mmCIF file of C-alpha atoms in Angstrom:
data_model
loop_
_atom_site.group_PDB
_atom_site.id
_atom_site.type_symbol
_atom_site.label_atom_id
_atom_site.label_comp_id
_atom_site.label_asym_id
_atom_site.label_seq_id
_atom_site.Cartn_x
_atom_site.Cartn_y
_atom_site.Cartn_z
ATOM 1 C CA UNK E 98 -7.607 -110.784 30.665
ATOM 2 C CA UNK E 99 -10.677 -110.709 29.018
ATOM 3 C CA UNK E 100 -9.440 -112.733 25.765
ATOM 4 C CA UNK E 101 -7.862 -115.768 27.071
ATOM 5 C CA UNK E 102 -8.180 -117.097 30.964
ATOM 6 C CA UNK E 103 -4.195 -116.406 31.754
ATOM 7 C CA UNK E 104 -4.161 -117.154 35.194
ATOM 8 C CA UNK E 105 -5.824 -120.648 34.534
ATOM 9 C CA UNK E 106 -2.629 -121.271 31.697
ATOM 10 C CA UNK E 107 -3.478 -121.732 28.136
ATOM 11 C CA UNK E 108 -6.368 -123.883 27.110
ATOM 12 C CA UNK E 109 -8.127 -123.995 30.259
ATOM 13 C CA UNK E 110 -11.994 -122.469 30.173
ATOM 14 C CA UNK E 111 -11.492 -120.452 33.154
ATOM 15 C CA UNK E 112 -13.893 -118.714 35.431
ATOM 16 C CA UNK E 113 -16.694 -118.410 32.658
ATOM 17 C CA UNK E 114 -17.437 -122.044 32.274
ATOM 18 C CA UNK E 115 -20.422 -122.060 34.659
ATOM 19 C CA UNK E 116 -21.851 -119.252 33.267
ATOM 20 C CA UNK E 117 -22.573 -121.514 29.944
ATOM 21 C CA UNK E 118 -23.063 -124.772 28.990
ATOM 22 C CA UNK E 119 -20.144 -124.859 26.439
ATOM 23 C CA UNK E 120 -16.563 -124.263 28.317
ATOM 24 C CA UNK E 121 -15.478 -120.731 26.416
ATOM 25 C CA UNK E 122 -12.376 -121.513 24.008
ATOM 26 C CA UNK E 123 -10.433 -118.955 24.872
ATOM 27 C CA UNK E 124 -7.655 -117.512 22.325
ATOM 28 C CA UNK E 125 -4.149 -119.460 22.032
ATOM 29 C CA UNK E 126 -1.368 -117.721 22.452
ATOM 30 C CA UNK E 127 -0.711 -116.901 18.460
ATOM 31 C CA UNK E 128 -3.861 -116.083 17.852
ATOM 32 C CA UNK E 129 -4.130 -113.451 20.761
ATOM 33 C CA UNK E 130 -1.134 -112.258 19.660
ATOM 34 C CA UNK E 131 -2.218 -111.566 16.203
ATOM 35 C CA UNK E 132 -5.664 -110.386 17.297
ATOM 36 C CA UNK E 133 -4.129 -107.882 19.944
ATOM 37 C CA UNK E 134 -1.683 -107.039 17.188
ATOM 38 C CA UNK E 135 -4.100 -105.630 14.823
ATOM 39 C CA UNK E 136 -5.317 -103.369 17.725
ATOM 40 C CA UNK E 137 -2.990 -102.083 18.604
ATOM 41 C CA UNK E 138 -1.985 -100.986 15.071
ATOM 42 C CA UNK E 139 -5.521 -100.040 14.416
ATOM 43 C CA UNK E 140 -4.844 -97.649 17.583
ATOM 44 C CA UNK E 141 -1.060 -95.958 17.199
ATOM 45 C CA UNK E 142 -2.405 -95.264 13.120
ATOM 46 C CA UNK E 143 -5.308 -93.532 13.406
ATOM 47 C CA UNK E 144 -3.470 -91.314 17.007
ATOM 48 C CA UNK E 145 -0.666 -90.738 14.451
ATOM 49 C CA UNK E 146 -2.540 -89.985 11.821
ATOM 50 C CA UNK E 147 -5.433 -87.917 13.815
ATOM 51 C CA UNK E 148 -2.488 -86.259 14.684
ATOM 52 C CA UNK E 149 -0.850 -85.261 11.035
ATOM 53 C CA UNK E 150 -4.836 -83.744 10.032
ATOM 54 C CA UNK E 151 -4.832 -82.015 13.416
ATOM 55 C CA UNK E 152 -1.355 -80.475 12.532
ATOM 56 C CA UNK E 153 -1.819 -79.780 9.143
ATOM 57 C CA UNK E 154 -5.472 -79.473 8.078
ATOM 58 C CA UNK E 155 -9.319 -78.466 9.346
ATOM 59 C CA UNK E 156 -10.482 -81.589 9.616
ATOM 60 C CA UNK E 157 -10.291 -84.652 12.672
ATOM 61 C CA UNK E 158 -9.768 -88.372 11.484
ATOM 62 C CA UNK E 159 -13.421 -88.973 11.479
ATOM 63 C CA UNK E 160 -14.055 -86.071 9.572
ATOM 64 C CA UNK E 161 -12.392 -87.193 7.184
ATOM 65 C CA UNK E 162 -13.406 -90.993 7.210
ATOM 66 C CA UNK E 163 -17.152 -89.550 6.451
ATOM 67 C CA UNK E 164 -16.145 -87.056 3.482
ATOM 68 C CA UNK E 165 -13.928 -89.919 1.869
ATOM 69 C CA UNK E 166 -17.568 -91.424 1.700
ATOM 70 C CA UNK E 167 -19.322 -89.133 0.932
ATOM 71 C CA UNK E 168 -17.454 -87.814 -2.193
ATOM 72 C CA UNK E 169 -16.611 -92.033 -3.356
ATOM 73 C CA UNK E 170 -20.092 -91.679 -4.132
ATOM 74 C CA UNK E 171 -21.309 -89.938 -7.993
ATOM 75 C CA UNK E 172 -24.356 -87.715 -6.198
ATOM 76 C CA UNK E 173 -21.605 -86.850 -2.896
ATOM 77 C CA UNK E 174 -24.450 -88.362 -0.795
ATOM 78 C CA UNK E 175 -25.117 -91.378 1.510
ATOM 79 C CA UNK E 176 -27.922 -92.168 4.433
ATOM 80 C CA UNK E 177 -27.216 -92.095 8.157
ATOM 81 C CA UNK E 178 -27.093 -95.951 8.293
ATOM 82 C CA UNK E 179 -24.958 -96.637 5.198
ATOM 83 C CA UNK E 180 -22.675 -93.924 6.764
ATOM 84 C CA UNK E 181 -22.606 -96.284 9.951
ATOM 85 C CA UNK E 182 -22.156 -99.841 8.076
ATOM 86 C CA UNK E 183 -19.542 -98.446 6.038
ATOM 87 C CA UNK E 184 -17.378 -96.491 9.171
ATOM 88 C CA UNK E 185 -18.145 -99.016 11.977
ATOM 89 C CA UNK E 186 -19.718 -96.981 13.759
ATOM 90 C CA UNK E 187 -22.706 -96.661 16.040
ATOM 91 C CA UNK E 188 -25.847 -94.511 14.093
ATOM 92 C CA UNK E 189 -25.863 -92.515 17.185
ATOM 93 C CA UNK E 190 -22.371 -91.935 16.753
ATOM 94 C CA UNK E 191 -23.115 -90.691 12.544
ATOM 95 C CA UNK E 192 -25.724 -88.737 13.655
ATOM 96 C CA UNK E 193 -24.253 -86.587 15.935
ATOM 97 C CA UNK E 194 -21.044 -86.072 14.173
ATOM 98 C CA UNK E 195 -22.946 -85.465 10.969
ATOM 99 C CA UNK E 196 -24.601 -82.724 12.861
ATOM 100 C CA UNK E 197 -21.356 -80.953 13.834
ATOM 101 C CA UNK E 198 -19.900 -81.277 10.906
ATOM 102 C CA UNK E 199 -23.351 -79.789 9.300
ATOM 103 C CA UNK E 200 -22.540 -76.741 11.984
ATOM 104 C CA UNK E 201 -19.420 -76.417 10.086
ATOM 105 C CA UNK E 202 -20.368 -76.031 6.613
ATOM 106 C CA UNK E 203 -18.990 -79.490 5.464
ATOM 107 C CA UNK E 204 -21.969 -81.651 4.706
ATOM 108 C CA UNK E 205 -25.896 -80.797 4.733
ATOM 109 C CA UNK E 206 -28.331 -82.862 6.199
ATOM 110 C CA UNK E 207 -31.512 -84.054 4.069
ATOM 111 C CA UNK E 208 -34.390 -85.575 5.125
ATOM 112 C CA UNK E 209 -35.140 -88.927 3.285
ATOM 113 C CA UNK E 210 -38.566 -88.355 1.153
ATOM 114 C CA UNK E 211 -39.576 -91.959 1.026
ATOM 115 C CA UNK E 212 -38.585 -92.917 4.607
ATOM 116 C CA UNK E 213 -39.467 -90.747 7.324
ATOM 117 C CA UNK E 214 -37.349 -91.712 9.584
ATOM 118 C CA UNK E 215 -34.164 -91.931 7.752
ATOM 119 C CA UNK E 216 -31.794 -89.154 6.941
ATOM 120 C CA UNK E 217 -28.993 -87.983 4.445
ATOM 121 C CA UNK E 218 -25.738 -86.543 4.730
ATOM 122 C CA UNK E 219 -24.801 -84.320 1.363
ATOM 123 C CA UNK E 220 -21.061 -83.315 1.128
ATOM 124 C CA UNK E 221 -21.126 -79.945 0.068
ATOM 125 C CA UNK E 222 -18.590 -78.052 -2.105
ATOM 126 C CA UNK E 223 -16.555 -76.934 1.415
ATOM 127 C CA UNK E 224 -16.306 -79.947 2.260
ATOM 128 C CA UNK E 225 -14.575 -81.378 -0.889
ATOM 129 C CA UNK E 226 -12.505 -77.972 -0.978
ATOM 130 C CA UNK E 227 -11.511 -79.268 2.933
ATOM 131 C CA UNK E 228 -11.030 -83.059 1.745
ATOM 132 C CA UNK E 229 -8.956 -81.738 -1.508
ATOM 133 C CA UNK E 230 -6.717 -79.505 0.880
ATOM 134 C CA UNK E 231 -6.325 -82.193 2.873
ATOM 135 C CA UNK E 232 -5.621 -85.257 1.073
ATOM 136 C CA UNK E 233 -2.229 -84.434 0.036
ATOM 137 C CA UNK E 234 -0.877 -84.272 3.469
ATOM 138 C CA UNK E 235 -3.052 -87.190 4.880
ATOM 139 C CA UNK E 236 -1.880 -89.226 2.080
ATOM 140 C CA UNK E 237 2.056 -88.565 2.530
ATOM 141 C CA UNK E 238 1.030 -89.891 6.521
ATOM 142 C CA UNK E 239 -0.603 -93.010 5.411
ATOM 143 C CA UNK E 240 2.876 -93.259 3.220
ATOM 144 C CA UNK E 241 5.374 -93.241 5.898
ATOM 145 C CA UNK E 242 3.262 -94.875 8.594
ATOM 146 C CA UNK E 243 1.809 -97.800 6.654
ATOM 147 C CA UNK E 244 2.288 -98.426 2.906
ATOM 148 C CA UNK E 245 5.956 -97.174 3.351
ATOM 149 C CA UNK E 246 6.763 -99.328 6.050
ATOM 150 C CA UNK E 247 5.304 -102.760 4.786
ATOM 151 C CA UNK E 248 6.905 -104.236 1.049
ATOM 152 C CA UNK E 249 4.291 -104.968 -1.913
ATOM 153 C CA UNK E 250 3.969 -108.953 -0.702
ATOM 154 C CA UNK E 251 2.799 -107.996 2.798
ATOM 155 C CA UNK E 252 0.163 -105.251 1.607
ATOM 156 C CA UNK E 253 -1.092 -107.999 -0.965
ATOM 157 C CA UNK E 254 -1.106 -110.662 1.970
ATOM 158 C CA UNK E 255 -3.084 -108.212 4.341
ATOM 159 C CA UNK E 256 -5.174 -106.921 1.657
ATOM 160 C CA UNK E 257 -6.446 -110.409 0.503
ATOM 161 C CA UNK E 258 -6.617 -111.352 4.622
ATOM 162 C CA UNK E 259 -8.833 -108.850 5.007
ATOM 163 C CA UNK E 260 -11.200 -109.538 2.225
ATOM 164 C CA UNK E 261 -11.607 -112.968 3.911
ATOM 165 C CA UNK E 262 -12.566 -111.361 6.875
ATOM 166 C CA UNK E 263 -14.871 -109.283 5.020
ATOM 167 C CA UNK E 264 -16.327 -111.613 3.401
ATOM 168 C CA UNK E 265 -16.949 -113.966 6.381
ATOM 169 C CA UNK E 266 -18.926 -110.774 8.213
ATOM 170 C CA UNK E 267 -21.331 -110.749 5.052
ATOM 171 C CA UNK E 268 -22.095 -114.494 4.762
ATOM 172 C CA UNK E 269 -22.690 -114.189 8.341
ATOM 173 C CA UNK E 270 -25.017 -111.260 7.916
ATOM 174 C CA UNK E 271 -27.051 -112.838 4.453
ATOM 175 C CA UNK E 272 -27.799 -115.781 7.336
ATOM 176 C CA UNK E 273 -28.169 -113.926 10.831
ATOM 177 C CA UNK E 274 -29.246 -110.519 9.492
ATOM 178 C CA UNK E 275 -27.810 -107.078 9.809
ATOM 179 C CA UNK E 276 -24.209 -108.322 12.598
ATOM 180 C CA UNK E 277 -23.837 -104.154 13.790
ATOM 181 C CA UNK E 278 -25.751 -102.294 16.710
ATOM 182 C CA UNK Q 783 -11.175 -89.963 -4.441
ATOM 183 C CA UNK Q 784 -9.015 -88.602 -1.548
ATOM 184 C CA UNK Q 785 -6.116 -90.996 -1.606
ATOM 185 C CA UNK Q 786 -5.239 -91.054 -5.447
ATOM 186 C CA UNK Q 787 -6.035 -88.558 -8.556
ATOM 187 C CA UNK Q 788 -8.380 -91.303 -9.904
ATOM 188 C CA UNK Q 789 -9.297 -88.644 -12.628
ATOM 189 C CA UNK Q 790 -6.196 -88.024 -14.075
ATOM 190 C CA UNK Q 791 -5.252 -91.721 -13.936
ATOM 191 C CA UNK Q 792 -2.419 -93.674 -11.525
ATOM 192 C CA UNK Q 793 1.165 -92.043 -11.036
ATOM 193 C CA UNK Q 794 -0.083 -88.202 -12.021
ATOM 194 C CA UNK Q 795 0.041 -85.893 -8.867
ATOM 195 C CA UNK Q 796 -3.471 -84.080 -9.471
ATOM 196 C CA UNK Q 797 -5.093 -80.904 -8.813
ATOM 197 C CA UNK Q 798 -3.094 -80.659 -5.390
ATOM 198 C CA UNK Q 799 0.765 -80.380 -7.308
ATOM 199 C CA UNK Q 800 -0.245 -76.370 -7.402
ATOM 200 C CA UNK Q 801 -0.375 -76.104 -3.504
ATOM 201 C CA UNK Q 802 2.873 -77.612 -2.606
ATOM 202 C CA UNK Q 803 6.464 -77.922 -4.464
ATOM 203 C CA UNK Q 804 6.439 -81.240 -4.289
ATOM 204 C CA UNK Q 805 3.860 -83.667 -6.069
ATOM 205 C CA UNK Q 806 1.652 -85.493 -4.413
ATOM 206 C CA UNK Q 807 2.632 -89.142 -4.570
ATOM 207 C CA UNK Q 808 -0.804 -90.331 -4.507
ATOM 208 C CA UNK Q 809 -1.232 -94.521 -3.581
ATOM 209 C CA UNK Q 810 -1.317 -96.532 -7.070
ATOM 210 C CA UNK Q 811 -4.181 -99.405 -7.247
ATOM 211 C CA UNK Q 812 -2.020 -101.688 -5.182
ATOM 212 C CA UNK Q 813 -1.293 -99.347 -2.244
ATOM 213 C CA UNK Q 814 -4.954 -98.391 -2.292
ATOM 214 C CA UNK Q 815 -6.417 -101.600 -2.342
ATOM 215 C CA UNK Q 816 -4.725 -102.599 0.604
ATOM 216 C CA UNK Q 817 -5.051 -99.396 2.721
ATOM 217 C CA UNK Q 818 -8.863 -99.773 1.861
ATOM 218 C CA UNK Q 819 -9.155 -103.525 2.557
ATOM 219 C CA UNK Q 820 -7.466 -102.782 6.073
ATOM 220 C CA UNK Q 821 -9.871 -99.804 6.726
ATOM 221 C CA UNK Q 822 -12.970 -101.616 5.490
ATOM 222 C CA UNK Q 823 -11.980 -104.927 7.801
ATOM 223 C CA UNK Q 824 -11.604 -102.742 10.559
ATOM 224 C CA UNK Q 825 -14.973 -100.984 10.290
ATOM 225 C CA UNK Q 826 -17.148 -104.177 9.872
ATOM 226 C CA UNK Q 827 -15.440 -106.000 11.934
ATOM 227 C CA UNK Q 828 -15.842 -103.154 14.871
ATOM 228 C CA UNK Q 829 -19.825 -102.939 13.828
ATOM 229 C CA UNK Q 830 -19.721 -106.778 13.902
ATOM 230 C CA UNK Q 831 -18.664 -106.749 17.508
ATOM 231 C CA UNK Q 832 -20.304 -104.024 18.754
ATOM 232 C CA UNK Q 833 -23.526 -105.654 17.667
ATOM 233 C CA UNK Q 834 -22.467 -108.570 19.394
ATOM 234 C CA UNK Q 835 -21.602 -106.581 22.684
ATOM 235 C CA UNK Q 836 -24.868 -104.654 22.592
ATOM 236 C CA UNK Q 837 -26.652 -107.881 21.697
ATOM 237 C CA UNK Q 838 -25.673 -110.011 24.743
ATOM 238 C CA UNK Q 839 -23.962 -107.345 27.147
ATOM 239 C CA UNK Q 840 -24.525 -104.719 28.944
ATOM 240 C CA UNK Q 841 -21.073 -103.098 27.406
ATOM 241 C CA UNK Q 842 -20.749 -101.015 24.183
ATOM 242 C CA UNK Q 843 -17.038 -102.038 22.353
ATOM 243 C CA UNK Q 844 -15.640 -98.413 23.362
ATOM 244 C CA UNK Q 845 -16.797 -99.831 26.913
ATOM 245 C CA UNK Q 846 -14.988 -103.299 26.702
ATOM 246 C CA UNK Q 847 -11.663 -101.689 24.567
ATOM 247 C CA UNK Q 848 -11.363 -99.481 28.008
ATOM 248 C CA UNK Q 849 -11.911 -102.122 30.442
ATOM 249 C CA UNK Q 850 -9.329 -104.907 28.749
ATOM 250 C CA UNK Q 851 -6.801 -101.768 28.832
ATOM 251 C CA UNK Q 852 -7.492 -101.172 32.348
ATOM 252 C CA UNK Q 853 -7.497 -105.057 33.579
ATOM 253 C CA UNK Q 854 -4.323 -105.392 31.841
ATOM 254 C CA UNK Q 855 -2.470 -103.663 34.510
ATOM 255 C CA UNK Q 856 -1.590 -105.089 37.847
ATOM 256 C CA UNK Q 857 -3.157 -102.150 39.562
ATOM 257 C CA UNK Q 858 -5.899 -101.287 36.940
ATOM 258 C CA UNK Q 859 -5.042 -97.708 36.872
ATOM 259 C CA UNK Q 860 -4.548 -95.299 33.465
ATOM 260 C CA UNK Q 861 -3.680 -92.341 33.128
ATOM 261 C CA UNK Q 862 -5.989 -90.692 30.564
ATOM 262 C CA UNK Q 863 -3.348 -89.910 28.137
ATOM 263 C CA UNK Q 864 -2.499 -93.132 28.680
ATOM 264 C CA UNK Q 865 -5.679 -94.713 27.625
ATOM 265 C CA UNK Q 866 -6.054 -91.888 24.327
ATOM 266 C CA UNK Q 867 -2.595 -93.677 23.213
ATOM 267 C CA UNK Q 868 -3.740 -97.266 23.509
ATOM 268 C CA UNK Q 869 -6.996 -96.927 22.176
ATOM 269 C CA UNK Q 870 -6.087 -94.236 19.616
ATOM 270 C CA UNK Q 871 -8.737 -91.527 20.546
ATOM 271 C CA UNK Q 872 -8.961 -88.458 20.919
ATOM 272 C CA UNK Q 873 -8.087 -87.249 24.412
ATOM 273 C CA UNK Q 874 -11.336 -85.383 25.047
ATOM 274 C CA UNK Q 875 -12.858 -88.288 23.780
ATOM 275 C CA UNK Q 876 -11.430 -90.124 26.208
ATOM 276 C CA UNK Q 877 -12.303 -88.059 29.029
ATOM 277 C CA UNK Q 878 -15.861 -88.107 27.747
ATOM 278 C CA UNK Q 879 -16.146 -91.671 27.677
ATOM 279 C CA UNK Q 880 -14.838 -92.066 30.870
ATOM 280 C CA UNK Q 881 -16.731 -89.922 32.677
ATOM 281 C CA UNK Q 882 -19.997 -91.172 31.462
ATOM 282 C CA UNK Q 883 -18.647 -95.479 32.367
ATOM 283 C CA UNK Q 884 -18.111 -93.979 35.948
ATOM 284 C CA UNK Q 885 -21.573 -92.876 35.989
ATOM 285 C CA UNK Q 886 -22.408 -96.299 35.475
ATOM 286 C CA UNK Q 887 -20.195 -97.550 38.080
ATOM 287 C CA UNK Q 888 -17.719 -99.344 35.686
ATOM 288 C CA UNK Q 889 -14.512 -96.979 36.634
ATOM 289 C CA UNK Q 890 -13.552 -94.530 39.029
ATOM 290 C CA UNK Q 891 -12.063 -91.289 38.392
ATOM 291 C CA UNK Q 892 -9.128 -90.299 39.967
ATOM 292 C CA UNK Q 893 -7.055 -87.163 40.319
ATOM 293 C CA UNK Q 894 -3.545 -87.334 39.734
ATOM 294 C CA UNK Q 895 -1.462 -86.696 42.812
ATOM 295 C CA UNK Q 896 1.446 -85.066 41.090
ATOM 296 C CA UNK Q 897 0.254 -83.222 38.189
ATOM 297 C CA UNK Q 898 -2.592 -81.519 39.028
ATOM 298 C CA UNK Q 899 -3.962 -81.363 35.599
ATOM 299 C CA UNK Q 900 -3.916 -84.976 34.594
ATOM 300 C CA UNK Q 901 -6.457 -87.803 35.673
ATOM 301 C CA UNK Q 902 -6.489 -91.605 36.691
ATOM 302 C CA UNK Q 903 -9.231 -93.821 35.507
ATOM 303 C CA UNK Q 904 -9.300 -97.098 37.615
ATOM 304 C CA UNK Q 905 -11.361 -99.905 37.047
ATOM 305 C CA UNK Q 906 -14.157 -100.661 39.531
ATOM 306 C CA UNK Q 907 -15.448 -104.426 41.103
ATOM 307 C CA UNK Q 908 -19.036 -103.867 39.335
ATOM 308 C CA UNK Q 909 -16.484 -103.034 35.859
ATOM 309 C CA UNK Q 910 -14.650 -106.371 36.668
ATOM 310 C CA UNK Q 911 -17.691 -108.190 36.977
ATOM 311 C CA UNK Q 912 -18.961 -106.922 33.725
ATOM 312 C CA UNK Q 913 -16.012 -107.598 31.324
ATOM 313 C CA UNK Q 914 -15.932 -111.309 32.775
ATOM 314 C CA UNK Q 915 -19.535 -111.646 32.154
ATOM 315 C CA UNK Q 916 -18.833 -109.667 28.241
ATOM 316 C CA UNK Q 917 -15.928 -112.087 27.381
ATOM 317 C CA UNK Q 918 -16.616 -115.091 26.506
ATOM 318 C CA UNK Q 919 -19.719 -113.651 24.112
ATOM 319 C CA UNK Q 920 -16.929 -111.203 22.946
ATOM 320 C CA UNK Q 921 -14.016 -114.117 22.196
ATOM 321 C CA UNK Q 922 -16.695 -116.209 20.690
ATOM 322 C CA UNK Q 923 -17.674 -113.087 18.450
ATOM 323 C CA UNK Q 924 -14.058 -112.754 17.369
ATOM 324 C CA UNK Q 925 -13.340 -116.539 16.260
ATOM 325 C CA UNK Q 926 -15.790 -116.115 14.285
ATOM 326 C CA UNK Q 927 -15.367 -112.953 12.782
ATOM 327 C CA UNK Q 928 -11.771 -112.840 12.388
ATOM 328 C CA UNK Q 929 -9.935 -115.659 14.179
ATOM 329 C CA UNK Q 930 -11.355 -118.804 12.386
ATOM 330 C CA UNK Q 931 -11.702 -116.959 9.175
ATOM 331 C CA UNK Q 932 -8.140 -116.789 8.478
ATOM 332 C CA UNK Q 933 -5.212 -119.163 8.509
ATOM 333 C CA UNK Q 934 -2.254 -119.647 11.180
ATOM 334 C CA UNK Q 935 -0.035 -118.568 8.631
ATOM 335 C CA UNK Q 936 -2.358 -115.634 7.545
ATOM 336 C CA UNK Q 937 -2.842 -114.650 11.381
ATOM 337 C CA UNK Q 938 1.327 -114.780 11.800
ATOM 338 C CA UNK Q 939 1.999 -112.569 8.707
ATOM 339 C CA UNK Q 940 -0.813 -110.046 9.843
ATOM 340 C CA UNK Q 941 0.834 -109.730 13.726
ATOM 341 C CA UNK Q 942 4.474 -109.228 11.840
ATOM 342 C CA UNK Q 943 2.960 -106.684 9.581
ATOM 343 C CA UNK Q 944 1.190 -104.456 12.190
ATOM 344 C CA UNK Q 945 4.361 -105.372 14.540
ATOM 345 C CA UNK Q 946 6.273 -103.769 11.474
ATOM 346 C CA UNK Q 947 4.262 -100.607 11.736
ATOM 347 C CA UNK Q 948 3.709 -100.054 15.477
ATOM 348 C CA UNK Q 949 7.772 -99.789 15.374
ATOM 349 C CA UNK Q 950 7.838 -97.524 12.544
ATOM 350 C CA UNK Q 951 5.574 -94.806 14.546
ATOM 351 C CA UNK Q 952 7.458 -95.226 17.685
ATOM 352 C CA UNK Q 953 10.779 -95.032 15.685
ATOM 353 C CA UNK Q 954 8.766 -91.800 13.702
ATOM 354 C CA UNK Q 955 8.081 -90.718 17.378
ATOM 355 C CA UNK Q 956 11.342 -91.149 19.072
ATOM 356 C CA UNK Q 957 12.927 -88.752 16.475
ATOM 357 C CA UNK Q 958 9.449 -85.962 15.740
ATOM 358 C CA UNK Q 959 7.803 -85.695 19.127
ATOM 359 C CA UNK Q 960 4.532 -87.646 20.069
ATOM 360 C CA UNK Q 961 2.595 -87.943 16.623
ATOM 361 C CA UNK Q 962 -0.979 -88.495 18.203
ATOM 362 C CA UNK Q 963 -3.296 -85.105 18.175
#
């Protein structure tokens, strides 16, 4: 459930239409397919590959995801909410693992100088030594799970999908304002 | 950095080649541009709907990716491990997670009957209640995110690409063990 109204068949509003004025328009059956399909593969690559840094490295998938940032970046440093925008995750969420990963040497926290409030995550040199040792092996995984796996048309076709996508969120955003929580 | 030797330019193995007998076969600008596309969809597009979720529900996206799994199945019962697979996480995050939605009354913990170690999480009337209310807020969220954004055809080639990996893990899996951490 909870994407389409199955039990009322395909195209039918289901039990939600007298919640709102507008009957919901529920997914069709190719587009929850592809929708559930990029779940899913969102899901079984980051166990598998959670699972190749657990094996073979210090680091956890998100640790990871937040020193790739951190070290794209000339000065190695970025603030709590870019962090957020950029992983998709929840500040909350930053915060805290920023803090444990602080506990362990990898980054140092700052305290923003112009805005009180706001603080910044600085990766320091143990944390590109862990992201260096790292790499090697995390990159061979993303080989054989992903790029491996999918021929030179298909990564184009995904990669140019997905700056649609992007796109779309930030046109959204430049009208609506700021789209995360 | 991280996923190719940027400094010493596409195709050379980098710094790591000392560590291991094999060079690194980093990703050339192809590879990389479509590994980071997918990443960077999949984190705006998860901020995108999480503000949406926390905007007009009383669910968080963690929240409403654990409910659809649960409401899925006839008797809407996972096993933890279970749930860790689907969603990709972390056991103990997991566990976490669910312990904290059955404070809220949205699942109900259960201990498994035959091996004492594992646990059931099964969804609860008040968590039924609130996924119905979350979806069509959710599936309006994700037409216009992702859905409407992208062609048929784009939205067919994306479900036979991730379709295309999925079976490459669980082929990877069948013949190396479980690859999640």
């Amino acid at each position: 459930m909870a994407e389409r109204a199955e039990e009322e068949g395909r195209g039918t509003p289901g039990p939600h239409e007298t919640r709102s004025a507008d009957p919901v328009d529920w997914l069709d059956d190719g587009q929850q397919r592809a929708w559930r399909a990029l779940q899913v593969m969102q899901a079984r690559l980051n166990a598998a590959l959670a699972g190749q840094l657990a094996a073979e490295s210090d680091l956890s998938l998100p640790d990871y995801a937040v020193l790739v940032d951190l070290t794209d970046r000339p000065d190695g440093t970025a603030r709590v909410h870019e962090l957020a925008r950029h992983l998709g995750w929840e500040r909350s969420r930053v915060s805290h693992h920023v803090a444990r990963m602080a506990e362990r040497g990898l980054v140092r926290k700052e305290r923003c100088k112009v805005d009180r409030r706001g603080s910044y995550a600085v990766v320091t040199e143990e944390g590109r030594r862990a992201i260096e040792a790292a790499a090697p092996g995390h990159v061979h995984a993303v080989r054989r799970f992903f790029i491996d796996v999918l021929t030179g048309e298909q990564l184009d076709a995904l990669a140019r999908a997905a700056d649609r996508v992007v796109d779309a969120i930030d046109r959204l955003e430049e009208t609506e304002g700021h789209l995360g929580p």
